[in-house]
mmCIF file of C-alpha atoms in Angstrom:
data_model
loop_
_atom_site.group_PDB
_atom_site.id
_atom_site.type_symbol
_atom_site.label_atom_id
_atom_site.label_comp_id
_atom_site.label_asym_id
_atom_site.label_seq_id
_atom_site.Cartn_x
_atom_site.Cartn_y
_atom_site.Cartn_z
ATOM 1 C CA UNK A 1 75.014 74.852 120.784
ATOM 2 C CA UNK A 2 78.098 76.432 119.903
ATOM 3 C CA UNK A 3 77.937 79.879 118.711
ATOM 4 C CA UNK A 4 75.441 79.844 115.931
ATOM 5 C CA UNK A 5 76.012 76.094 115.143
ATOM 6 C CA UNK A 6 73.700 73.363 116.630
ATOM 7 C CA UNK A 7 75.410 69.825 116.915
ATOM 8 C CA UNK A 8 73.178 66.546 117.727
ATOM 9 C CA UNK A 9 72.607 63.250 117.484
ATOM 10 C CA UNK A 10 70.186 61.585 115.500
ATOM 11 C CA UNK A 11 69.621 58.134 113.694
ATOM 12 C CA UNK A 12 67.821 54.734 114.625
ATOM 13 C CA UNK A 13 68.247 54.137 118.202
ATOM 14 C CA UNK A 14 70.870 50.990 117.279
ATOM 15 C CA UNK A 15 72.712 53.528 114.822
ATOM 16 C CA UNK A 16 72.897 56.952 116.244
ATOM 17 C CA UNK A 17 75.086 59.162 114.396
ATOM 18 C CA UNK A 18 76.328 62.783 114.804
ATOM 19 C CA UNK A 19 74.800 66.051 112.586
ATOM 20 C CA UNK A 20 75.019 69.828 112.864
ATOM 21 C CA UNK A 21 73.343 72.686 111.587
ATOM 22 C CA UNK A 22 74.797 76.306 111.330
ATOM 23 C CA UNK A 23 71.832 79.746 111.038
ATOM 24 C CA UNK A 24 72.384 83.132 110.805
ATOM 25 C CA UNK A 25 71.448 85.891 112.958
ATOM 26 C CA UNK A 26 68.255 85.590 110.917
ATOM 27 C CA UNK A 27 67.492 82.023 110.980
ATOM 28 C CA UNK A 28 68.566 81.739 107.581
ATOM 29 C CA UNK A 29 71.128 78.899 106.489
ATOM 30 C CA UNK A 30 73.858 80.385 105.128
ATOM 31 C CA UNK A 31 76.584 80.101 102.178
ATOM 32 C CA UNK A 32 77.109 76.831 102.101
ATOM 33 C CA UNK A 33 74.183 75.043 104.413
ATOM 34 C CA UNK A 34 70.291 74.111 103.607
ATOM 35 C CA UNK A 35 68.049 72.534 105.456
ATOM 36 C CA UNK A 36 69.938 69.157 105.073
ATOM 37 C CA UNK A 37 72.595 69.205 107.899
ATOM 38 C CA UNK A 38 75.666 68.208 107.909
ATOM 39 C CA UNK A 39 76.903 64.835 108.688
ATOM 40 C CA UNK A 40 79.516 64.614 111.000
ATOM 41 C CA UNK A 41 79.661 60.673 111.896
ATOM 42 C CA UNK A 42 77.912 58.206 110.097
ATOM 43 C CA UNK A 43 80.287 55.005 111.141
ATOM 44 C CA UNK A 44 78.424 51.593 112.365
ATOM 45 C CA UNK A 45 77.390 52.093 116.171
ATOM 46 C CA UNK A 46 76.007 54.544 118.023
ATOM 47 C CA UNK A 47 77.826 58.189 118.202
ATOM 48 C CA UNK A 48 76.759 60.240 121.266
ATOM 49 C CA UNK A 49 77.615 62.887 123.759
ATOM 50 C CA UNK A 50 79.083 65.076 121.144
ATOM 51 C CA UNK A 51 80.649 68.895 122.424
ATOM 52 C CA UNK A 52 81.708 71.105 120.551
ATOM 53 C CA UNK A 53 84.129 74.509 120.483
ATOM 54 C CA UNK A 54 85.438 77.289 118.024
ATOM 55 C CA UNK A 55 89.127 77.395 117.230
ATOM 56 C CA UNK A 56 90.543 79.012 114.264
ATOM 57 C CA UNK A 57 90.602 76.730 112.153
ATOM 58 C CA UNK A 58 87.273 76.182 112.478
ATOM 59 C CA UNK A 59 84.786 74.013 114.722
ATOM 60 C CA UNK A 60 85.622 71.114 116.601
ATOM 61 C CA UNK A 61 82.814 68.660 117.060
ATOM 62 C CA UNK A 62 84.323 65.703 119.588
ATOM 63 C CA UNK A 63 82.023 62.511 120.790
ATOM 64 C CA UNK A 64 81.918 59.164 122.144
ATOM 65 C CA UNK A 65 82.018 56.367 119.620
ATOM 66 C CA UNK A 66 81.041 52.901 119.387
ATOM 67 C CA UNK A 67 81.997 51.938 115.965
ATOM 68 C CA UNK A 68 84.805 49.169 117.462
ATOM 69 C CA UNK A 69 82.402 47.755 119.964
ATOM 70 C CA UNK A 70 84.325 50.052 123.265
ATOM 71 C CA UNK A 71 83.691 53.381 123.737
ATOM 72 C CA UNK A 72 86.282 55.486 122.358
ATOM 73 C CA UNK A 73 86.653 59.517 121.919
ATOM 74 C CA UNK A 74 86.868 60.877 118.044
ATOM 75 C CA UNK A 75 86.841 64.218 116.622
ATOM 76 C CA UNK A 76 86.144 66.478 113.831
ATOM 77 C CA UNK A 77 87.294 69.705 112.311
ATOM 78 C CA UNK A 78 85.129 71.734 109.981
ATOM 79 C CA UNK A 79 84.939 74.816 108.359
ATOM 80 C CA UNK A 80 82.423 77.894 108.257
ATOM 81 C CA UNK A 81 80.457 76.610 105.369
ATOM 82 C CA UNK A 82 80.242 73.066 107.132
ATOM 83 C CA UNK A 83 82.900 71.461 105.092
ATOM 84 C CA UNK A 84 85.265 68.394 106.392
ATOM 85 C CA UNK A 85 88.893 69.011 107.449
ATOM 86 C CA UNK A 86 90.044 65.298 108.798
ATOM 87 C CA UNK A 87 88.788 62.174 107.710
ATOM 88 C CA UNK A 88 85.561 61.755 106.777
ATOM 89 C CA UNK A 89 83.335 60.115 110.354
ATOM 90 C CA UNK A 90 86.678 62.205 112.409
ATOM 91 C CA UNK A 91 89.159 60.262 113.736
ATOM 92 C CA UNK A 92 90.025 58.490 117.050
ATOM 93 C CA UNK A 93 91.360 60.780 119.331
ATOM 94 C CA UNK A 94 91.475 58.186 122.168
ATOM 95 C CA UNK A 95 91.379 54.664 121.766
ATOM 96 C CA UNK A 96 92.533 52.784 124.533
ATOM 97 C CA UNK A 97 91.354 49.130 125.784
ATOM 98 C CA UNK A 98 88.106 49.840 127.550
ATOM 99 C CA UNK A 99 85.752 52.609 127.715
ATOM 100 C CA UNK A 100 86.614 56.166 127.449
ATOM 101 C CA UNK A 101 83.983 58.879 128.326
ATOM 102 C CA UNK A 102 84.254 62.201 127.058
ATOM 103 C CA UNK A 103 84.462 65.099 129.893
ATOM 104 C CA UNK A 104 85.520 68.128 128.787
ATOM 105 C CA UNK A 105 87.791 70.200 125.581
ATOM 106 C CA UNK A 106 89.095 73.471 125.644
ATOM 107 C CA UNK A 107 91.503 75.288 123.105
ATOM 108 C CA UNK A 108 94.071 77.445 123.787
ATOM 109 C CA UNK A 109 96.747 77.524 121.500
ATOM 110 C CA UNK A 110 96.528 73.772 120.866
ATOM 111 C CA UNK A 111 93.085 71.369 121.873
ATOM 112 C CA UNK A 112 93.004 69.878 125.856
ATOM 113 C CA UNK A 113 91.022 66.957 126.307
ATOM 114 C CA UNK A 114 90.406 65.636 129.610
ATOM 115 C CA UNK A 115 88.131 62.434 130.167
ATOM 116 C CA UNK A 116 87.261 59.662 132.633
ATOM 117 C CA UNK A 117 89.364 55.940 131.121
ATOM 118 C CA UNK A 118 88.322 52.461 132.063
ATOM 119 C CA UNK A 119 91.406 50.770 130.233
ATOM 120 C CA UNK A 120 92.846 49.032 133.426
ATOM 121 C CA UNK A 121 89.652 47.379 133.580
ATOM 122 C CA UNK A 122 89.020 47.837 137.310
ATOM 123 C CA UNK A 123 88.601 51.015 137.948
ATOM 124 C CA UNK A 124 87.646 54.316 136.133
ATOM 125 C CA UNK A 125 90.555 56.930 135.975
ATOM 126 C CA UNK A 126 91.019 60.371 135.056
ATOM 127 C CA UNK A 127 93.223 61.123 131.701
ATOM 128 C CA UNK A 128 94.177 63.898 129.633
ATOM 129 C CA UNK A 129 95.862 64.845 126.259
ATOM 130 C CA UNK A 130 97.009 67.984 123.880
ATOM 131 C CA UNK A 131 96.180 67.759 119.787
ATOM 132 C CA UNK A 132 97.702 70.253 117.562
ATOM 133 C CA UNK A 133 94.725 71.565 115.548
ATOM 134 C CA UNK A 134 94.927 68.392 112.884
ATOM 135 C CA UNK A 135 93.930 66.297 115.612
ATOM 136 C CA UNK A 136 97.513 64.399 116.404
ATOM 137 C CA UNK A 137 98.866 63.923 120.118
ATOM 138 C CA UNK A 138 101.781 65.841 121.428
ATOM 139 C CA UNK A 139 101.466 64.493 124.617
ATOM 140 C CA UNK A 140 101.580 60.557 125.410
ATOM 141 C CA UNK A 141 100.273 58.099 123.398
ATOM 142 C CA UNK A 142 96.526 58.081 124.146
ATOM 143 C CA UNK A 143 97.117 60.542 127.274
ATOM 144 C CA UNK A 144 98.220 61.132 130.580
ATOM 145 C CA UNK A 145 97.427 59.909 134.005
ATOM 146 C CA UNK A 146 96.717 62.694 135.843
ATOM 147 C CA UNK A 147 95.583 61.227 139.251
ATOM 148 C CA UNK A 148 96.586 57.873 141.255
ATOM 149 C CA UNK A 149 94.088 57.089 143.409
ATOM 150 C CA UNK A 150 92.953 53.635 144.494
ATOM 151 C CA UNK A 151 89.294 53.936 143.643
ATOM 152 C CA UNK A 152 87.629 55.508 140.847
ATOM 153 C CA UNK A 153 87.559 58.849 139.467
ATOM 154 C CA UNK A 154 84.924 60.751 137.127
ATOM 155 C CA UNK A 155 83.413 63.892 135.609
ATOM 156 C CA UNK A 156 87.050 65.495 134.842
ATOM 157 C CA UNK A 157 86.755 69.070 133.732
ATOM 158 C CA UNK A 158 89.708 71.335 132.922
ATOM 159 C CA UNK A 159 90.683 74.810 132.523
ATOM 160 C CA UNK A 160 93.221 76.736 131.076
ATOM 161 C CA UNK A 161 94.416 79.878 134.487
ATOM 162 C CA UNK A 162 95.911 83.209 132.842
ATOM 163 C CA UNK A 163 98.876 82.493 135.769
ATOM 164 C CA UNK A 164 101.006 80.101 136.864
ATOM 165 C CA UNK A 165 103.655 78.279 134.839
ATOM 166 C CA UNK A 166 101.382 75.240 135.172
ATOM 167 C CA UNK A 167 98.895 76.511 133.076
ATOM 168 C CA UNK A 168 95.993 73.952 133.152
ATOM 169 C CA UNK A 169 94.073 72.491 136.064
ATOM 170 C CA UNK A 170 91.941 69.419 135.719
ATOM 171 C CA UNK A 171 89.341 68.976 138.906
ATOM 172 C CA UNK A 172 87.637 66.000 139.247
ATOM 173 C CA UNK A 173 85.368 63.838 141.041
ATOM 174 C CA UNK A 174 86.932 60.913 143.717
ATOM 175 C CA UNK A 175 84.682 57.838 144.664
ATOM 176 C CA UNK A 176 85.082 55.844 147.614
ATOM 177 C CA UNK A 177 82.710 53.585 149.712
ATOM 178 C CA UNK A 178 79.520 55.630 148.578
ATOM 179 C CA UNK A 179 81.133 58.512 148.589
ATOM 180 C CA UNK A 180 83.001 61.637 146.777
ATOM 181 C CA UNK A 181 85.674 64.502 147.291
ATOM 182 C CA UNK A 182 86.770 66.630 144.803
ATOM 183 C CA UNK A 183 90.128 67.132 143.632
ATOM 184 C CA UNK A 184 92.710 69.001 141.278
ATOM 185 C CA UNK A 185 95.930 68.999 139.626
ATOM 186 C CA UNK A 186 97.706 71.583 137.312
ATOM 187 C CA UNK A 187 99.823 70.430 134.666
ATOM 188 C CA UNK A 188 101.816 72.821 132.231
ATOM 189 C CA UNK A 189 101.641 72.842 128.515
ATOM 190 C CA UNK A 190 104.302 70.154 127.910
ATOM 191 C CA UNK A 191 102.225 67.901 130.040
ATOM 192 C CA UNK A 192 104.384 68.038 133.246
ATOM 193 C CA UNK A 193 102.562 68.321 136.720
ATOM 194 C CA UNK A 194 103.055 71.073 139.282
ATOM 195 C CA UNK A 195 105.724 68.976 141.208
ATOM 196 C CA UNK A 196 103.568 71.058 144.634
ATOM 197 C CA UNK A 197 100.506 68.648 144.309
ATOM 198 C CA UNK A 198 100.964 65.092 145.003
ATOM 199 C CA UNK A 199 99.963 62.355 142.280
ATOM 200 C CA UNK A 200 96.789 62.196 143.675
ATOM 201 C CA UNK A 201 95.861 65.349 143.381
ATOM 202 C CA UNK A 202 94.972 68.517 145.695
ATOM 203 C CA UNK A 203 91.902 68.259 147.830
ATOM 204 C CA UNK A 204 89.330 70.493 146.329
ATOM 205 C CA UNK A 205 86.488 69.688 148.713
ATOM 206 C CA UNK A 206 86.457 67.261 151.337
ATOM 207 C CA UNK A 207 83.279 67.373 152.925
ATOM 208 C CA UNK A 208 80.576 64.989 154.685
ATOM 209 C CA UNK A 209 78.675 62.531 151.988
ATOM 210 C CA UNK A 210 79.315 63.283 147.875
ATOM 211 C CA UNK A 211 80.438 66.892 146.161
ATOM 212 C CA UNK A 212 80.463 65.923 142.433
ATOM 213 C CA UNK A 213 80.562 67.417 138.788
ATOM 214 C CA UNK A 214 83.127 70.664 139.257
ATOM 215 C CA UNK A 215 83.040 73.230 136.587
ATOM 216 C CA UNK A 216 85.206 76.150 136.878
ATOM 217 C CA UNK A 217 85.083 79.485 135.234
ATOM 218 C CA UNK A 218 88.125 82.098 134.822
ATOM 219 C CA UNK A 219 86.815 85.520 136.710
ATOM 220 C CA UNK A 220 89.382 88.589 137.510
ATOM 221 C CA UNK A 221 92.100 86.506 137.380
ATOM 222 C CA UNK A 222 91.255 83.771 139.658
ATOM 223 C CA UNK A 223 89.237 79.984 139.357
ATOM 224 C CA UNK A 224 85.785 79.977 140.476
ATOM 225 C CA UNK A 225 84.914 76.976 140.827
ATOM 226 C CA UNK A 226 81.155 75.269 141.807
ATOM 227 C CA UNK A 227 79.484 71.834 141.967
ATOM 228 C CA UNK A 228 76.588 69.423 143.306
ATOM 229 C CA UNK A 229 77.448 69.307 146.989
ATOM 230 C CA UNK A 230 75.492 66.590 149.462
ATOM 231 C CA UNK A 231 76.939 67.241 152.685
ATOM 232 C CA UNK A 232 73.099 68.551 154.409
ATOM 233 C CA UNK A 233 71.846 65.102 153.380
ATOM 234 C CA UNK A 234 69.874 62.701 155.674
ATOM 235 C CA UNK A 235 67.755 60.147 154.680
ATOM 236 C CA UNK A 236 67.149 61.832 151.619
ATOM 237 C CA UNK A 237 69.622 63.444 149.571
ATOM 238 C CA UNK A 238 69.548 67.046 149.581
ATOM 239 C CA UNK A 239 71.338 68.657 146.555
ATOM 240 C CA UNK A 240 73.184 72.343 147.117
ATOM 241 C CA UNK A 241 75.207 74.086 144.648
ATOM 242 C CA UNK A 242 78.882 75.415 146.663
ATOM 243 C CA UNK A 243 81.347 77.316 144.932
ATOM 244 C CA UNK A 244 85.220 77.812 146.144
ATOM 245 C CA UNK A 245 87.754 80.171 144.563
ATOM 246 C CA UNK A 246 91.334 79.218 143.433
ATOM 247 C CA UNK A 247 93.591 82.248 144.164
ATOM 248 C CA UNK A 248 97.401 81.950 142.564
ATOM 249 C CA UNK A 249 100.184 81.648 145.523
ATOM 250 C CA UNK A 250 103.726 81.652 143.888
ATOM 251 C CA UNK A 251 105.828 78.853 144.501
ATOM 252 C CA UNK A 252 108.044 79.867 141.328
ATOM 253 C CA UNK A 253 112.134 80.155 142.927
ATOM 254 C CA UNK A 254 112.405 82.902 140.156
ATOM 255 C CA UNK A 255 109.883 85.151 142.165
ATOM 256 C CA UNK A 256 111.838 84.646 145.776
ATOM 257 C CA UNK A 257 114.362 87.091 146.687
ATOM 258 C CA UNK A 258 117.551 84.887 147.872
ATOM 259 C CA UNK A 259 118.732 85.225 151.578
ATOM 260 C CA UNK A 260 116.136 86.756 152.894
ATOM 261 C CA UNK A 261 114.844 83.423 154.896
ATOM 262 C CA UNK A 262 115.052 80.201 154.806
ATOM 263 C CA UNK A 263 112.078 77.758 156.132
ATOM 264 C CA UNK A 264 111.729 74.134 156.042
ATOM 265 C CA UNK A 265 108.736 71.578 155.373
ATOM 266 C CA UNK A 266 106.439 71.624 158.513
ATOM 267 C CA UNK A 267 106.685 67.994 160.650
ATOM 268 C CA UNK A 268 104.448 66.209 160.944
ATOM 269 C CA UNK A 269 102.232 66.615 156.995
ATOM 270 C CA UNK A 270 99.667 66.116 157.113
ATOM 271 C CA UNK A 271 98.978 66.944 160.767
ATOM 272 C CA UNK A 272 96.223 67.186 162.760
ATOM 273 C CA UNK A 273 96.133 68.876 165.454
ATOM 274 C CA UNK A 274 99.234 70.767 165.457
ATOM 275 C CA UNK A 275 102.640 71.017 163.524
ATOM 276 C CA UNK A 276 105.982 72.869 163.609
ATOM 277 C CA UNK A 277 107.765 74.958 161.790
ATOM 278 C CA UNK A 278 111.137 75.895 160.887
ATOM 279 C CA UNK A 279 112.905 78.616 159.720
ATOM 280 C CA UNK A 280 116.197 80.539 159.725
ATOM 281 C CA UNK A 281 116.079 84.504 159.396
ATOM 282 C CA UNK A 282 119.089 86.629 157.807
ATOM 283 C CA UNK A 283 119.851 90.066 159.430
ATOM 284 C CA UNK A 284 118.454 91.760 156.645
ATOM 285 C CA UNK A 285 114.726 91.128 157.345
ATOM 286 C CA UNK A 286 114.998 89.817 160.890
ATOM 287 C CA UNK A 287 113.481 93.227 162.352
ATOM 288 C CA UNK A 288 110.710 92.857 159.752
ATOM 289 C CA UNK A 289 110.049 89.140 159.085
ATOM 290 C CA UNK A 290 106.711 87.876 159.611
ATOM 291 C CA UNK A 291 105.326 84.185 159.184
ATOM 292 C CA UNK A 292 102.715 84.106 157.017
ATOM 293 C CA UNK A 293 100.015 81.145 156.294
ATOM 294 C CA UNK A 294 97.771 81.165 153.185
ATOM 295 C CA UNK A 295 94.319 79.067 152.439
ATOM 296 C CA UNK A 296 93.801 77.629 148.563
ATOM 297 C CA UNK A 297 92.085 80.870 147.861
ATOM 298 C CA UNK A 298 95.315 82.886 148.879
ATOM 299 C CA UNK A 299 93.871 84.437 151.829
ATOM 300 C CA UNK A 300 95.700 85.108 154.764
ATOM 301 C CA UNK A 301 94.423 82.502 157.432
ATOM 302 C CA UNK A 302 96.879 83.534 160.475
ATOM 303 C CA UNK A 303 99.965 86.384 160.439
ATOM 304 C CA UNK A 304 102.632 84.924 163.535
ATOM 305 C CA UNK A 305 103.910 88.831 164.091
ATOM 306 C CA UNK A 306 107.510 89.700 164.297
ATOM 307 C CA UNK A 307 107.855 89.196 167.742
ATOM 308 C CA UNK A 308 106.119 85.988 168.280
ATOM 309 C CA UNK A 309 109.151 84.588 165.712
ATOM 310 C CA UNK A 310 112.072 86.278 166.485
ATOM 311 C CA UNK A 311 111.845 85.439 169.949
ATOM 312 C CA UNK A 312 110.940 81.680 169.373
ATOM 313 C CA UNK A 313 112.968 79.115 170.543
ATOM 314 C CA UNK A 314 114.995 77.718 167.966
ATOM 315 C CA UNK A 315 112.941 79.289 165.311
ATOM 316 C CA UNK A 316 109.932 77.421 165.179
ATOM 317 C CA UNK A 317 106.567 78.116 165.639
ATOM 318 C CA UNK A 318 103.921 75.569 166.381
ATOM 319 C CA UNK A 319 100.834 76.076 164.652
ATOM 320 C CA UNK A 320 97.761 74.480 166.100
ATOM 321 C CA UNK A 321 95.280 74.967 162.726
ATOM 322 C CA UNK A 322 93.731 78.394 163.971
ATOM 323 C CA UNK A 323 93.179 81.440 162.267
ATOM 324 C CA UNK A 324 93.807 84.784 163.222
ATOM 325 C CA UNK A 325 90.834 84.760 165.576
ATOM 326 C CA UNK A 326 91.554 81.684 166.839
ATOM 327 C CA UNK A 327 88.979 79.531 165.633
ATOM 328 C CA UNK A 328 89.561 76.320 163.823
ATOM 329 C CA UNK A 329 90.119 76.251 159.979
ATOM 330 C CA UNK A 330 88.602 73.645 158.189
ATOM 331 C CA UNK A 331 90.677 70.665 156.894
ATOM 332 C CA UNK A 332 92.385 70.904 153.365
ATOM 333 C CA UNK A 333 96.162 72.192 151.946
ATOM 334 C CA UNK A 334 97.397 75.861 153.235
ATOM 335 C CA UNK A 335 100.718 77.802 152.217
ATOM 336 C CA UNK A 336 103.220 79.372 154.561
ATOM 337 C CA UNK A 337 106.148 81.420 153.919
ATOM 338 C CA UNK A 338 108.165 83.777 155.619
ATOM 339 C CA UNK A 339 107.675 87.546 154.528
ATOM 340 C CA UNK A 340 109.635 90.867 155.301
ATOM 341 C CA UNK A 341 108.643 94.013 153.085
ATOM 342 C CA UNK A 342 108.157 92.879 149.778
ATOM 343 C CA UNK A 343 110.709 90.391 150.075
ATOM 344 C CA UNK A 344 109.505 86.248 150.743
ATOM 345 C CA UNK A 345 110.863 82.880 151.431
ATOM 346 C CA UNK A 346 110.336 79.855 149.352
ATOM 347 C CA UNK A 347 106.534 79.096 149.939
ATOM 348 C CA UNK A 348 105.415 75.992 151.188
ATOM 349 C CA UNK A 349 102.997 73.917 152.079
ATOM 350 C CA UNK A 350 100.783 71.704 154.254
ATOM 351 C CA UNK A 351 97.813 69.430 155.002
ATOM 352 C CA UNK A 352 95.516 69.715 157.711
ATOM 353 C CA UNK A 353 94.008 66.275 157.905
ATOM 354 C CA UNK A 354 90.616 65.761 160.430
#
């Protein structure tokens, strides 16, 4: 359900094809629809696991299709009185070797389709792709790879932030040896990734057994994201429902003020239990400067004062993966960055590994 339109599947169970229906506030059909819906795809083989969003052109209807024998993704544009815009049964938005299963679409400004791809033939992957609103690619020929991992990954969903010049962020579920972690990765609208996360992604969620199916909501200006967590399960599995919140740390040069600071990367990264780091403070901000490390939700995890770096050895600090109370953080990326005033460094970060 989309709105006030109602998109299905129906058909023989060897031919299942794709319909909607549009009512009124009333439950009226109106101009333009009866009690007949529409048909969306009638092509040989089964259509299924159709979604479907408003743009303003109309309303895109996208689904899995199985008219060349391999599951590929199409789509379809059509008006307010139900009326076809592309090709009549939509046309293939992905068709790569293999099977491709439909994940997620958003618009904003242009369509984002994310999905999981099994065209290597070994292993499912996680892909994604931009359409201008006639349904052509502006991105790579039948997507991007937006993860390399060794083992499989599924259940992409994606998001469009209100900050960042990397606009998007696709999360998504990693498989290994009977078990899961979630990751992300932001990409910008011209389909280049945040060169700050690694190709495989930023560790959403690492913890004990499977944390699957992310979805992620835009709230105040941050990512809230949740999923089906099975860390408290035993013999059994026990299903809970965990949430985490994205918080926007800048990492743009344009934002730092020059001379301030300099710091380097931390040695060793990832670390575990401990890892140093470097900086060099100007005589502007030396009387000020602080060291500063952030979590993924931009919260301040531990403050090393003024003193505690100006009087360092060599300007470093060792951090030992405490917080400001020293108990141990949990395992996952952090920020640091030196600050004095409103005034920063460069930011940078780091991986605690356990």
């Amino acid at each position: 359900v989309t709105e006030n339109y109602f998109v299905f599947q129906g058909g023989p169970w060897n031919d299942l094809n794709i319909f909607v229906q549009k009512l009124d506030e009333t439950g009226s059909f109106p101009t333009g629809w009866t009690e007949e819906p529409k048909e969306i795809c009638t092509a040989t083989g089964n259509q299924g696991n159709a979604k479907a969003l408003m743009t303003p052109d109309g309303l895109l209807i996208v689904w899995e299709d199985l008219r060349a024998g391999t599951k590929d993704i199409y789509g379809q544009m059509i008006d307010v009185e139900g009326n076809i815009l592309w090709q009549a049964d939509g046309i293939p938005m992905v068709d790569a070797a293999q099977d491709q299963v439909l994940s997620d679409v958003i618009y904003e400004n242009d369509i984002y389709l994310t999905w999981q791809d099994f065209r290597n033939g070994e292993a499912d992957k996680v892909f994604t792709q931009r359409f201008d609103t006639d349904g052509m690619e502006i991105w790579a020929d039948n997507g991007i790879e937006t993860a390399v991992q060794d083992s499989s990954q599924i259940a992409p969903f994606i998001i469009h932030r209100d900050y960042s010049d990397y606009e998007l962020a696709v999360l998504w579920s990693y498989n290994f040896g009977g078990y899961s972690d979630l990751f992300f990765r932001a990409i910008d609208t011209d389909g280049n990734f945040d060169p700050m996360h690694p190709e495989s992604g930023e560790v959403m969620c690492n913890a004990l057994h499977r944390q699957q199916d992310p979805k992620a909501v835009m709230n105040n200006g941050d990512v809230l994201v949740v999923w089906d967590d099975m860390r408290s399960s035993g013999k059994t599995d026990i299903h809970s429902v965990y949430a985490q919140k994205m918080a926007y740390v800048s990492t743009n040069e344009e934002d730092i003020v020059p001379a301030v600071a300099s710091i380097s990367q931390n040695y060793p990264n990832p670390f575990n239990p401990t890892t140093t780091i470097s900086y060099n403070l100007s005589n502007e901000v030396a009387d000020e400067a602080k060291l500063v490390i952030y979590n993924l939700q931009g919260q301040k995890v531990k403050i090393f004062s003024n003193e505690e770096i100006t009087e360092s050895p060599n300007q470093q600090i060792t951090w030992n993966g405490t917080d400001s109370k020293d108990k141990t953080v949990s395992s996952g990326l952090y920020f640091y960055r030196i600050e004095s005033g409103k005034n920063s460094s460069e930011t940078k970060k780091m991986v605690l590994l356990k």
